[in-house]
mmCIF file of C-alpha atoms in Angstrom:
data_model
loop_
_atom_site.group_PDB
_atom_site.id
_atom_site.type_symbol
_atom_site.label_atom_id
_atom_site.label_comp_id
_atom_site.label_asym_id
_atom_site.label_seq_id
_atom_site.Cartn_x
_atom_site.Cartn_y
_atom_site.Cartn_z
ATOM 1 C CA UNK A 1 103.051 105.508 70.808
ATOM 2 C CA UNK A 2 101.527 102.118 70.405
ATOM 3 C CA UNK A 3 97.953 101.374 71.322
ATOM 4 C CA UNK A 4 97.990 97.874 69.888
ATOM 5 C CA UNK A 5 96.818 95.222 72.309
ATOM 6 C CA UNK A 6 99.171 92.275 72.611
ATOM 7 C CA UNK A 7 97.352 89.414 74.371
ATOM 8 C CA UNK A 8 100.583 87.373 74.548
ATOM 9 C CA UNK A 9 102.206 89.622 77.145
ATOM 10 C CA UNK A 10 99.766 89.322 80.029
ATOM 11 C CA UNK A 11 98.527 86.101 81.607
ATOM 12 C CA UNK A 12 95.662 84.721 79.470
ATOM 13 C CA UNK A 13 93.427 84.464 82.550
ATOM 14 C CA UNK A 14 94.232 87.900 83.982
ATOM 15 C CA UNK A 15 91.345 89.966 85.266
ATOM 16 C CA UNK A 16 90.937 93.604 86.271
ATOM 17 C CA UNK A 17 88.725 94.755 89.096
ATOM 18 C CA UNK A 18 85.682 96.825 88.217
ATOM 19 C CA UNK A 19 87.024 99.811 90.126
ATOM 20 C CA UNK A 20 89.435 100.449 87.205
ATOM 21 C CA UNK A 21 86.465 100.946 84.884
ATOM 22 C CA UNK A 22 84.352 102.686 87.509
ATOM 23 C CA UNK A 23 87.042 105.281 88.263
ATOM 24 C CA UNK A 24 87.457 105.941 84.556
ATOM 25 C CA UNK A 25 83.704 106.346 84.036
ATOM 26 C CA UNK A 26 83.391 108.739 86.974
ATOM 27 C CA UNK A 27 86.326 110.797 85.750
ATOM 28 C CA UNK A 28 85.044 111.079 82.188
ATOM 29 C CA UNK A 29 81.918 112.896 83.366
ATOM 30 C CA UNK A 30 83.975 116.024 83.957
ATOM 31 C CA UNK A 31 86.322 115.660 80.980
ATOM 32 C CA UNK A 32 84.028 115.031 78.074
ATOM 33 C CA UNK A 33 80.443 113.712 78.284
ATOM 34 C CA UNK A 34 80.853 112.067 74.862
ATOM 35 C CA UNK A 35 83.764 110.045 76.272
ATOM 36 C CA UNK A 36 81.584 108.714 79.082
ATOM 37 C CA UNK A 37 78.815 107.776 76.623
ATOM 38 C CA UNK A 38 81.326 106.079 74.306
ATOM 39 C CA UNK A 39 82.810 104.143 77.234
ATOM 40 C CA UNK A 40 79.347 102.997 78.328
ATOM 41 C CA UNK A 41 78.492 101.950 74.751
ATOM 42 C CA UNK A 42 81.672 99.894 74.432
ATOM 43 C CA UNK A 43 81.046 98.265 77.820
ATOM 44 C CA UNK A 44 77.462 97.450 76.827
ATOM 45 C CA UNK A 45 78.700 95.825 73.600
ATOM 46 C CA UNK A 46 80.841 93.572 75.805
ATOM 47 C CA UNK A 47 77.804 92.701 77.942
ATOM 48 C CA UNK A 48 78.762 94.981 80.851
ATOM 49 C CA UNK A 49 75.756 97.211 81.550
ATOM 50 C CA UNK A 50 76.581 98.214 85.113
ATOM 51 C CA UNK A 51 80.170 98.106 86.336
ATOM 52 C CA UNK A 52 80.442 96.383 89.706
ATOM 53 C CA UNK A 53 83.332 97.949 91.607
ATOM 54 C CA UNK A 54 84.215 94.683 93.382
ATOM 55 C CA UNK A 55 83.719 92.324 90.429
ATOM 56 C CA UNK A 56 86.555 91.184 88.167
ATOM 57 C CA UNK A 57 86.406 91.324 84.382
ATOM 58 C CA UNK A 58 88.623 89.603 81.773
ATOM 59 C CA UNK A 59 91.605 91.827 81.039
ATOM 60 C CA UNK A 60 90.899 91.557 77.297
ATOM 61 C CA UNK A 61 87.486 93.170 77.855
ATOM 62 C CA UNK A 62 88.832 95.982 80.029
ATOM 63 C CA UNK A 63 91.802 96.652 77.760
ATOM 64 C CA UNK A 64 89.485 96.395 74.750
ATOM 65 C CA UNK A 65 87.358 99.232 76.110
ATOM 66 C CA UNK A 66 90.383 101.524 76.337
ATOM 67 C CA UNK A 67 91.724 100.370 72.961
ATOM 68 C CA UNK A 68 88.365 101.121 71.374
ATOM 69 C CA UNK A 69 88.301 104.624 72.872
ATOM 70 C CA UNK A 70 91.846 105.317 71.654
ATOM 71 C CA UNK A 71 90.927 104.127 68.140
ATOM 72 C CA UNK A 72 87.533 105.836 67.879
ATOM 73 C CA UNK A 73 88.047 109.052 69.860
ATOM 74 C CA UNK A 74 91.817 109.435 69.714
ATOM 75 C CA UNK A 75 94.710 108.820 72.060
ATOM 76 C CA UNK A 76 94.569 112.398 73.320
ATOM 77 C CA UNK A 77 90.978 111.928 74.505
ATOM 78 C CA UNK A 78 91.887 108.679 76.267
ATOM 79 C CA UNK A 79 94.896 110.388 77.831
ATOM 80 C CA UNK A 80 92.709 113.252 79.126
ATOM 81 C CA UNK A 81 90.272 110.770 80.659
ATOM 82 C CA UNK A 82 93.129 108.829 82.253
ATOM 83 C CA UNK A 83 94.689 112.025 83.616
ATOM 84 C CA UNK A 84 91.388 112.954 85.251
ATOM 85 C CA UNK A 85 91.226 109.412 86.619
ATOM 86 C CA UNK A 86 94.690 109.910 88.168
ATOM 87 C CA UNK A 87 93.497 113.181 89.710
ATOM 88 C CA UNK A 88 90.381 111.544 91.140
ATOM 89 C CA UNK A 89 91.732 108.229 92.460
ATOM 90 C CA UNK A 90 91.163 107.986 96.201
ATOM 91 C CA UNK A 91 94.399 107.898 98.178
ATOM 92 C CA UNK A 92 95.109 107.338 101.862
ATOM 93 C CA UNK A 93 96.002 110.376 103.992
ATOM 94 C CA UNK A 94 99.605 109.173 104.099
ATOM 95 C CA UNK A 95 99.907 109.845 100.351
ATOM 96 C CA UNK A 96 100.522 113.577 100.594
ATOM 97 C CA UNK A 97 103.127 114.311 97.904
ATOM 98 C CA UNK A 98 103.861 113.432 94.265
ATOM 99 C CA UNK A 99 106.706 111.247 95.548
ATOM 100 C CA UNK A 100 104.326 109.276 97.782
ATOM 101 C CA UNK A 101 101.730 108.961 94.993
ATOM 102 C CA UNK A 102 104.295 107.547 92.565
ATOM 103 C CA UNK A 103 105.603 105.121 95.201
ATOM 104 C CA UNK A 104 102.053 103.760 95.584
ATOM 105 C CA UNK A 105 101.243 103.605 91.849
ATOM 106 C CA UNK A 106 102.448 100.059 91.190
ATOM 107 C CA UNK A 107 100.735 98.682 94.293
ATOM 108 C CA UNK A 108 97.426 100.241 93.228
ATOM 109 C CA UNK A 109 97.672 98.687 89.772
ATOM 110 C CA UNK A 110 98.628 95.249 91.080
ATOM 111 C CA UNK A 111 95.845 95.349 93.690
ATOM 112 C CA UNK A 112 93.368 95.854 90.836
ATOM 113 C CA UNK A 113 94.552 92.889 88.738
ATOM 114 C CA UNK A 114 94.611 89.177 89.427
ATOM 115 C CA UNK A 115 94.472 85.771 87.765
ATOM 116 C CA UNK A 116 91.022 84.225 87.569
ATOM 117 C CA UNK A 117 90.476 81.805 90.482
ATOM 118 C CA UNK A 118 89.558 79.121 87.887
ATOM 119 C CA UNK A 119 92.842 79.515 85.977
ATOM 120 C CA UNK A 120 95.976 77.435 85.815
ATOM 121 C CA UNK A 121 98.312 79.537 87.948
ATOM 122 C CA UNK A 122 101.550 78.016 86.711
ATOM 123 C CA UNK A 123 104.313 79.652 84.743
ATOM 124 C CA UNK A 124 106.125 82.964 85.122
ATOM 125 C CA UNK A 125 103.100 85.074 84.156
ATOM 126 C CA UNK A 126 101.205 83.753 87.189
ATOM 127 C CA UNK A 127 103.124 86.050 89.532
ATOM 128 C CA UNK A 128 102.850 89.041 87.184
ATOM 129 C CA UNK A 129 99.509 88.682 85.393
ATOM 130 C CA UNK A 130 99.083 92.265 84.141
ATOM 131 C CA UNK A 131 102.385 94.049 84.549
ATOM 132 C CA UNK A 132 102.743 97.249 86.443
ATOM 133 C CA UNK A 133 104.722 100.420 86.964
ATOM 134 C CA UNK A 134 108.416 100.793 87.729
ATOM 135 C CA UNK A 135 109.300 104.108 89.391
ATOM 136 C CA UNK A 136 112.833 105.446 89.928
ATOM 137 C CA UNK A 137 113.399 108.812 91.576
ATOM 138 C CA UNK A 138 116.026 110.913 89.834
ATOM 139 C CA UNK A 139 115.863 113.769 92.352
ATOM 140 C CA UNK A 140 113.231 115.136 94.800
ATOM 141 C CA UNK A 141 111.095 116.556 91.966
ATOM 142 C CA UNK A 142 111.857 114.175 89.077
ATOM 143 C CA UNK A 143 111.009 110.528 88.506
ATOM 144 C CA UNK A 144 111.362 108.039 85.691
ATOM 145 C CA UNK A 145 108.163 106.013 85.390
ATOM 146 C CA UNK A 146 107.892 102.972 83.137
ATOM 147 C CA UNK A 147 105.196 100.424 82.445
ATOM 148 C CA UNK A 148 106.340 96.832 82.142
ATOM 149 C CA UNK A 149 105.823 94.813 78.984
ATOM 150 C CA UNK A 150 102.881 92.956 80.577
ATOM 151 C CA UNK A 151 100.887 96.167 81.169
ATOM 152 C CA UNK A 152 97.704 95.522 79.133
ATOM 153 C CA UNK A 153 96.257 99.006 78.654
ATOM 154 C CA UNK A 154 97.279 101.636 76.081
ATOM 155 C CA UNK A 155 100.516 103.476 76.845
ATOM 156 C CA UNK A 156 98.744 106.839 76.793
ATOM 157 C CA UNK A 157 96.485 105.659 79.576
ATOM 158 C CA UNK A 158 99.432 105.005 81.879
ATOM 159 C CA UNK A 159 100.976 108.355 80.996
ATOM 160 C CA UNK A 160 97.712 110.134 81.781
ATOM 161 C CA UNK A 161 97.266 108.377 85.125
ATOM 162 C CA UNK A 162 100.829 109.304 86.129
ATOM 163 C CA UNK A 163 100.334 112.981 85.206
ATOM 164 C CA UNK A 164 97.041 113.107 87.094
ATOM 165 C CA UNK A 165 98.472 111.447 90.213
ATOM 166 C CA UNK A 166 101.337 113.963 90.338
ATOM 167 C CA UNK A 167 99.152 116.974 89.499
ATOM 168 C CA UNK A 168 96.748 116.047 92.289
ATOM 169 C CA UNK A 169 99.434 116.516 94.912
ATOM 170 C CA UNK A 170 101.111 119.685 93.639
ATOM 171 C CA UNK A 171 99.962 123.240 94.183
ATOM 172 C CA UNK A 172 98.625 125.561 91.507
ATOM 173 C CA UNK A 173 102.031 127.220 91.034
ATOM 174 C CA UNK A 174 103.772 123.947 90.224
ATOM 175 C CA UNK A 175 104.487 123.048 86.625
ATOM 176 C CA UNK A 176 104.237 119.313 85.863
ATOM 177 C CA UNK A 177 106.074 118.150 82.742
ATOM 178 C CA UNK A 178 106.051 114.666 81.247
ATOM 179 C CA UNK A 179 108.489 113.588 78.542
ATOM 180 C CA UNK A 180 108.645 110.214 76.857
ATOM 181 C CA UNK A 181 112.082 108.580 77.272
ATOM 182 C CA UNK A 182 113.736 105.442 75.825
ATOM 183 C CA UNK A 183 112.728 102.118 77.339
ATOM 184 C CA UNK A 184 114.905 99.517 79.014
ATOM 185 C CA UNK A 185 114.567 95.735 78.717
ATOM 186 C CA UNK A 186 111.173 94.515 79.905
ATOM 187 C CA UNK A 187 109.512 97.918 79.562
ATOM 188 C CA UNK A 188 106.785 98.880 77.119
ATOM 189 C CA UNK A 189 106.952 102.646 77.600
ATOM 190 C CA UNK A 190 108.703 105.127 79.897
ATOM 191 C CA UNK A 191 108.411 108.780 80.862
ATOM 192 C CA UNK A 192 110.362 111.294 82.869
ATOM 193 C CA UNK A 193 108.039 113.389 84.978
ATOM 194 C CA UNK A 194 109.121 116.590 86.677
ATOM 195 C CA UNK A 195 107.247 118.809 89.076
ATOM 196 C CA UNK A 196 108.755 122.135 90.137
#
């Protein structure tokens, strides 16, 4: 698993909406108070004292927060925080199954990322500033989920969000399993997730 940040992949003027950080902060309260404090400390070091849900922040700053957590507290801790984030993300009433949650995953990510309004919006990265998720359903209770090579956050974060989103919409008797699988061209990481 790689948590190295590669600024070449995403658009240099990509931004992430504050709700990404806000959801993570809210979720960390229940997971591990030290994780919330660490996240706030890293944000403060980047000059972000209070996260504005509607504001946009440079993708390097947002990704840097998650990279710092993975490096200082471990990938497992970041993954747990991301999984709780996936459990807590608000979803419309129409999203009532793991299948529906996974179908909406890429849209949610892309809605939260944009190119700065002051940026040069030319080139191929302009239409895909911060990557996303690619979901293929294998059967009614299995999906292959990949993040594209432009996805700027640590791989373990994506894996945690996916697990949380699926767990949220399964009952207590359902076992959710996630297994890392080989990537295809244009993908940074991929998982097979099964709920049964």
